[in-house]
Short mmCIF file of C-alpha atoms and ligand atoms in Angstrom, two decimals:
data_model
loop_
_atom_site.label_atom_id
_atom_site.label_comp_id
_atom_site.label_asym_id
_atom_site.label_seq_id
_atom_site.Cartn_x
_atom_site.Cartn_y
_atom_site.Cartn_z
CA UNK A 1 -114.75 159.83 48.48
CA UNK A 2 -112.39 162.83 48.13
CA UNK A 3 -108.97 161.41 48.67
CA UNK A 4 -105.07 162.95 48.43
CA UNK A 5 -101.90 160.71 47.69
CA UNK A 6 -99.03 161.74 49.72
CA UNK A 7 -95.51 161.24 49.79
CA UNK A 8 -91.76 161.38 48.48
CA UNK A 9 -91.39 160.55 45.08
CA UNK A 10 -90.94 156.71 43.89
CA UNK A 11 -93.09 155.80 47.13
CA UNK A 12 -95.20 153.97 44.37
CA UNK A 13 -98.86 157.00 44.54
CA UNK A 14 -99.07 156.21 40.73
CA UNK A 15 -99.02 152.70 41.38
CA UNK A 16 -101.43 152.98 43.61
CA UNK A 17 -103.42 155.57 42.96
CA UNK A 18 -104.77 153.18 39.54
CA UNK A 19 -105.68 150.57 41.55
CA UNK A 20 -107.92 152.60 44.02
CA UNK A 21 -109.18 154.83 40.90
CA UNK A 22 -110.49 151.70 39.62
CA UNK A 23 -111.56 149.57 42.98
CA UNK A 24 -113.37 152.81 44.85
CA UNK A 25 -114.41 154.11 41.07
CA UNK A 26 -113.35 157.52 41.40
CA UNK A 27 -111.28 159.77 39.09
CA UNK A 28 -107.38 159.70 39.31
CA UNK A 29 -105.94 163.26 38.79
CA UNK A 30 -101.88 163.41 38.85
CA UNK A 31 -100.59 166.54 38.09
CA UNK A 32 -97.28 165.37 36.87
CA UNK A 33 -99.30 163.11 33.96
CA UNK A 34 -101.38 166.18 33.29
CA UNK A 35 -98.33 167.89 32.78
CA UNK A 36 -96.30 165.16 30.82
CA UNK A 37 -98.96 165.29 28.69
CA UNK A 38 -99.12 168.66 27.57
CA UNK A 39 -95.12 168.54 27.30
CA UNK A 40 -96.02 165.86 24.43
CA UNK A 41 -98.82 167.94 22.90
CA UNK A 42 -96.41 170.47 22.92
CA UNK A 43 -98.76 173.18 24.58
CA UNK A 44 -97.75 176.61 25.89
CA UNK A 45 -98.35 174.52 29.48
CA UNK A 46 -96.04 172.07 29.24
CA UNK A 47 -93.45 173.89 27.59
CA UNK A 48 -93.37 175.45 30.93
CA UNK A 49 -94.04 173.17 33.31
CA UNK A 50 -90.85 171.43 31.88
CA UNK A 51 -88.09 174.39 32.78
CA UNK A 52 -89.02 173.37 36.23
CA UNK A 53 -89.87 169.24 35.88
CA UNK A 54 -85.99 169.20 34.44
CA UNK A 55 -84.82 170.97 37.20
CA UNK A 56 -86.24 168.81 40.01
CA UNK A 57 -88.58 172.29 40.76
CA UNK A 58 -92.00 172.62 41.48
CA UNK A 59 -94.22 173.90 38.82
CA UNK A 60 -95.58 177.54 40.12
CA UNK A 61 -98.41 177.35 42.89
CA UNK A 62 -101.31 179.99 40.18
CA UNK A 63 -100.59 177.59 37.53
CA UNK A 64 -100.98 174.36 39.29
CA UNK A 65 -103.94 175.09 41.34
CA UNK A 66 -105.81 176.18 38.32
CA UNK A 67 -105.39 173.23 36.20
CA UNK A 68 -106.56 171.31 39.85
CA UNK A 69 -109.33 173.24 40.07
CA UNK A 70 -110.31 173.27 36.32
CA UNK A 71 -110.21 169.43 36.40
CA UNK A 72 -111.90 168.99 39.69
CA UNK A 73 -115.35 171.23 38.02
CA UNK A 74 -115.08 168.81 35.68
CA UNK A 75 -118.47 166.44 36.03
CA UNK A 76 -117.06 163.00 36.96
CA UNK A 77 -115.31 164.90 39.90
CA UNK A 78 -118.57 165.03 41.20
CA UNK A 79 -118.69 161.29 42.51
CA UNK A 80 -115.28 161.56 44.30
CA UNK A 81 -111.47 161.94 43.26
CA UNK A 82 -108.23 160.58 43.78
CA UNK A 83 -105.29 163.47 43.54
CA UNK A 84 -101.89 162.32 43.08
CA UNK A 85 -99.09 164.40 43.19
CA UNK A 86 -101.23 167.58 44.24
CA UNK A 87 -100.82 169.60 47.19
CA UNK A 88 -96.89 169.29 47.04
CA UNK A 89 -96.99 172.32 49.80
CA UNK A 90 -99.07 174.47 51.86
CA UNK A 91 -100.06 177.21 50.01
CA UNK A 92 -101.47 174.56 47.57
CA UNK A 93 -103.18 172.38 50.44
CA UNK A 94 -104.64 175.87 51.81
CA UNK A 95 -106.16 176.70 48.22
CA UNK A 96 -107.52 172.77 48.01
CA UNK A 97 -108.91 173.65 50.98
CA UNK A 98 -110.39 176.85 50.64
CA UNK A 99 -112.04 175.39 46.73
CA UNK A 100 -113.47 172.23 48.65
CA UNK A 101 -114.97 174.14 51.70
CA UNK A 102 -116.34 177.04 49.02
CA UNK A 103 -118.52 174.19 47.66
CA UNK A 104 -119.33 172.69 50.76
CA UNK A 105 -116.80 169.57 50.57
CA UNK A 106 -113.78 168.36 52.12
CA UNK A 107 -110.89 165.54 52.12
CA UNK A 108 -111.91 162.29 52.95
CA UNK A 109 -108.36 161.29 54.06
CA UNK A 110 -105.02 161.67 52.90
CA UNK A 111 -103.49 158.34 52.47
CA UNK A 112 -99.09 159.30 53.14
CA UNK A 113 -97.27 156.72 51.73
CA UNK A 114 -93.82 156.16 53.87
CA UNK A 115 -90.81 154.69 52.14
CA UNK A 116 -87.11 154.74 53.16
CA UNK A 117 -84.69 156.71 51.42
CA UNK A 118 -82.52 154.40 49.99
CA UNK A 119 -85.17 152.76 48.46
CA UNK A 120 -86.61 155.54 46.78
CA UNK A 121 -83.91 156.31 44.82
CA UNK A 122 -83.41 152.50 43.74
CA UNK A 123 -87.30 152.76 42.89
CA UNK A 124 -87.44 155.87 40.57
CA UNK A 125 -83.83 155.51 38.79
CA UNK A 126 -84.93 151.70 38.00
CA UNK A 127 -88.42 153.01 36.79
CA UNK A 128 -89.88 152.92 33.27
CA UNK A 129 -92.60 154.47 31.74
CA UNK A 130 -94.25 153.81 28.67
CA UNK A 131 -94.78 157.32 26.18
CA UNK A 132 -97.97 156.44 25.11
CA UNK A 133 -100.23 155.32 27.33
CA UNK A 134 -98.17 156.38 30.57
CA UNK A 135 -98.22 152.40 32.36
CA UNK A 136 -95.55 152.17 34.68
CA UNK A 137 -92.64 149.44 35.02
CA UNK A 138 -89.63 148.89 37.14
CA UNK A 139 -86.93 147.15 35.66
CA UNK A 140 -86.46 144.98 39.09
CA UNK A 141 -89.73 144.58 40.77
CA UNK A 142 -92.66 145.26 37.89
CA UNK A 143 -90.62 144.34 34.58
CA UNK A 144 -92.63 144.41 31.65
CA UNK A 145 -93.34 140.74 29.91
CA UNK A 146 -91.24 142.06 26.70
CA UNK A 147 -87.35 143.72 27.79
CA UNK A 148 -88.52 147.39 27.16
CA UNK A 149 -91.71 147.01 25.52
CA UNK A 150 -95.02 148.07 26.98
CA UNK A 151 -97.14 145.03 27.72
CA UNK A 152 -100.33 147.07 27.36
CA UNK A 153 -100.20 148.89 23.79
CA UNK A 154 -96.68 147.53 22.70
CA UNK A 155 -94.62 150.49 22.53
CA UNK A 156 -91.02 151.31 23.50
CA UNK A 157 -90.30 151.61 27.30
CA UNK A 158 -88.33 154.92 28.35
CA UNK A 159 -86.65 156.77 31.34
CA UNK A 160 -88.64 159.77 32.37
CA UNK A 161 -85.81 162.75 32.50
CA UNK A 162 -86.51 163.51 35.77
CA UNK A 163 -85.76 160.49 36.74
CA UNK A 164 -81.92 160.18 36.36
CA UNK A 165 -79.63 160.74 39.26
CA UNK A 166 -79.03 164.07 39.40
CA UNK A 167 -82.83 165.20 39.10
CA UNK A 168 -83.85 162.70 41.52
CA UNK A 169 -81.48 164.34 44.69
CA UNK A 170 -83.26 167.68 43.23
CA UNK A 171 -86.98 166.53 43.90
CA UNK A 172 -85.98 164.60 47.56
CA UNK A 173 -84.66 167.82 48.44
CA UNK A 174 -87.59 169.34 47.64
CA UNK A 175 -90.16 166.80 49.23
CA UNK A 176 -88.28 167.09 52.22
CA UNK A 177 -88.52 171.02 52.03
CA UNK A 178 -91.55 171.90 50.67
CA UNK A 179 -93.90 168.64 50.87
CA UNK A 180 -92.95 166.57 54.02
CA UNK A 181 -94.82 169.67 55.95
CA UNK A 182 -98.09 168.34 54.67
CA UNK A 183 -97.84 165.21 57.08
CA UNK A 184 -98.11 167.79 59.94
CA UNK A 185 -100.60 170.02 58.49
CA UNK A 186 -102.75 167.06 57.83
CA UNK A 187 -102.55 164.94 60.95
CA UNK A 188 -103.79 168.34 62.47
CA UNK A 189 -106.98 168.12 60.51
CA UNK A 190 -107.48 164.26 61.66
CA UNK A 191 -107.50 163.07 58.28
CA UNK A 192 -103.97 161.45 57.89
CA UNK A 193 -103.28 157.39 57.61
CA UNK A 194 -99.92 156.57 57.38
CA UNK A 195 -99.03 153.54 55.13
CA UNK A 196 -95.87 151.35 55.32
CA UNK A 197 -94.96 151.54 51.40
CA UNK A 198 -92.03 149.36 51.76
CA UNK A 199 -93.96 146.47 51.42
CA UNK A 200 -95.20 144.71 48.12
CA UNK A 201 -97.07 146.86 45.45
CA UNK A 202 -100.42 143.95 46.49
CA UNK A 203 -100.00 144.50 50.19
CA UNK A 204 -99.39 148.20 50.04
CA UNK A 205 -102.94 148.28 48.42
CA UNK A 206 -104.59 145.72 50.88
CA UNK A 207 -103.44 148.38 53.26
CA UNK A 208 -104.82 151.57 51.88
CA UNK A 209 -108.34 149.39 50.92
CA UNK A 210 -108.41 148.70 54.54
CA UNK A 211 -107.94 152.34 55.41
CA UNK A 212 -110.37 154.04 52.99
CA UNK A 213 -113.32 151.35 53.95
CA UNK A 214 -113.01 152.37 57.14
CA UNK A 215 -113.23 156.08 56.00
CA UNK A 216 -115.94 155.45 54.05
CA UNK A 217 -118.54 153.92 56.77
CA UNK A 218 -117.54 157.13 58.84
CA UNK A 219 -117.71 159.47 55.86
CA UNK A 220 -120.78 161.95 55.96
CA UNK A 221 -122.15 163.54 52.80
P1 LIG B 301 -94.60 157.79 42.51
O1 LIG B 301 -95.82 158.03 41.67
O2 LIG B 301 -94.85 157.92 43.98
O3 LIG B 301 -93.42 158.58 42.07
P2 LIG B 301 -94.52 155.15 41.18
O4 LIG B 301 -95.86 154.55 41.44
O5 LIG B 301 -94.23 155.63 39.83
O6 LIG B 301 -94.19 156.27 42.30
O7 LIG B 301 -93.43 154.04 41.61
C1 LIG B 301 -92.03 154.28 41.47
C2 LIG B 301 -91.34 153.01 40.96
O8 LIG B 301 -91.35 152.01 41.99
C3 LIG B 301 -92.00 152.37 39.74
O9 LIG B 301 -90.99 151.87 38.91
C4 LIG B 301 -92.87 151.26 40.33
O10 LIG B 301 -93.01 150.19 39.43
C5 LIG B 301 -92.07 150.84 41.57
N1 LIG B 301 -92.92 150.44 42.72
C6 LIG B 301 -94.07 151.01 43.12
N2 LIG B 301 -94.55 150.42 44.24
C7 LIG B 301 -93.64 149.46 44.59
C8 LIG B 301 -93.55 148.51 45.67
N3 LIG B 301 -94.48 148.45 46.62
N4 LIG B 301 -92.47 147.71 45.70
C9 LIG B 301 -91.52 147.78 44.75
N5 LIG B 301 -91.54 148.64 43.71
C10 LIG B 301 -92.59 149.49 43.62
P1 LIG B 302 -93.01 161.91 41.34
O1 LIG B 302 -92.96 160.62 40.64
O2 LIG B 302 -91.71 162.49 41.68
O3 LIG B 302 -93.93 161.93 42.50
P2 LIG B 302 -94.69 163.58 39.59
O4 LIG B 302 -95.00 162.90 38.34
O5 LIG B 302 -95.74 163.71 40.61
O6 LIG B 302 -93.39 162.93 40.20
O7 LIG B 302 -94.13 165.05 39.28
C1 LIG B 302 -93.13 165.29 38.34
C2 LIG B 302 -92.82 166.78 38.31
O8 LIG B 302 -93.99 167.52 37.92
C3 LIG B 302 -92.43 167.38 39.65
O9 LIG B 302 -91.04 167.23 39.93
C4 LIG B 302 -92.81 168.86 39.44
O10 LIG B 302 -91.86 169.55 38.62
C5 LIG B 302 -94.09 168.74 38.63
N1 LIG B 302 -95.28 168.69 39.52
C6 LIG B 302 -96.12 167.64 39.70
N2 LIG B 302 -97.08 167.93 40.58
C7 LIG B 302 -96.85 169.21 40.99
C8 LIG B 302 -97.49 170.09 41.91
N3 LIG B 302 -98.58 169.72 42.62
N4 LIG B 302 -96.97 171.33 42.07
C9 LIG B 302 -95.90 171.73 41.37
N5 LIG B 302 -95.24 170.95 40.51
C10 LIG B 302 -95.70 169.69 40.31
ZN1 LIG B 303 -98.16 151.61 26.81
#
């Protein structure tokens, strides 16, 4: 199963996308971990994917799609994937497309997770990540057990810096601009399923189960 979270971000993809890594057993590739982890490795890579993560901007299209396509050769890709995060516009989706078909593969579905606006913002400047092992929290609706303190390895809670205020009107602007085209480009192909996000994080998953067993009796290898 080859599938691609879509949608604005704080829709809840990295929520999501760990439960169906683990229930449909497939690998969960999010470009913005890969490249939160390199900014704490400190690598040439994530020194400059930062200049543009601080400013709300997309990361450039040559680097991005070869750290995609890098990780997608990778054996365990071989069974299926789960991208999260990646394509965030066309000229990425028409490179995902041309390094699928090249090896005789293509999307399963692209599962677009629709949330309102207002809600958005409430869900990423309330969100908390933990540094070390990258779980997620909100302070409102998934609080950890501990105030602040990750309830899976026990470290200190923080506020991703993308995620204050100001960077958050940056990166709506740019969904809007640059990623909300994808809906369109992909309900072309027949492979879109629209999701109603603004439910609970359980029933938003119930949902995209539904949609991706479906898939899979339909999906021809
Ligand atoms: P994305 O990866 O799309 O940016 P996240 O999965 O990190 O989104 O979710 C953004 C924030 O919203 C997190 O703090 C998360 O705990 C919270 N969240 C995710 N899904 C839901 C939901 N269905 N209802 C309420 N809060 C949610
Ligand atoms: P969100 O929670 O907003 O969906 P992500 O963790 O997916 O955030 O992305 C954080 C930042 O990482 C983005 O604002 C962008 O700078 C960079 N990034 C992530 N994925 C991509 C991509 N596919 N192309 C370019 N930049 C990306
Ligand atoms: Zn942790």
């Amino acid at each position: 199963m080859r599938v691609v979270l879509l949608g604005p971000p704080g829709a809840g993809k990295g929520t999501q996308a760990l439960k169906i890594a683990k229930e449909f057993d497939i690998p969960h590739i999010s470009t913005g971990d890969i490249f939160r982890q390199n900014l704490r490795d400190n690598t040439e890579l994530g020194k400059l994917a930062k200049e543009y993560m601080d400013k709300g901007l997309l990361v450039p299209d040559e680097v991005t799609n070869r750290i995609v396509e890098d990780r997608l050769e990778k054996e365990d890709c071989k069974k299926g994937f789960l991208l999260d995060g990646y394509p965030r516009n066309i000229p990425q989706a028409e490179e995902l497309d041309k390094f699928l078909e090249e090896r005789g593969h293509s999307l399963t579905a692209v599962i677009n997770i629709q949330v309102e606006r207002e809600a958005l913002i409430d869900r990423i400047t309330g969100r908390r990540v933990c540094p070390v092992c990258g779980a997620t929290y909100h302070i409102k609706t998934s609080p950890p057990k501990v105030d602040n303190v990750c309830d899976k390895c026990g470290s200190e809670l923080i506020q991703r810096s993308d995620d204050k205020l100001e960077s958050v009107v940056k990166r709506l602007e740019v969904y809007e601009k640059e990623t909300k085209p994808l809906i369109d480009y992909y309900t072309k192909k027949g492979i879109l399923v629209n999701i109603d996000g603004n439910k609970s994080i359980d029933e938003v998953f119930e949902d995209i189960k539904k949609a991706l067993l479906g898939d899979r009796r339909n999906d021809i290898h």
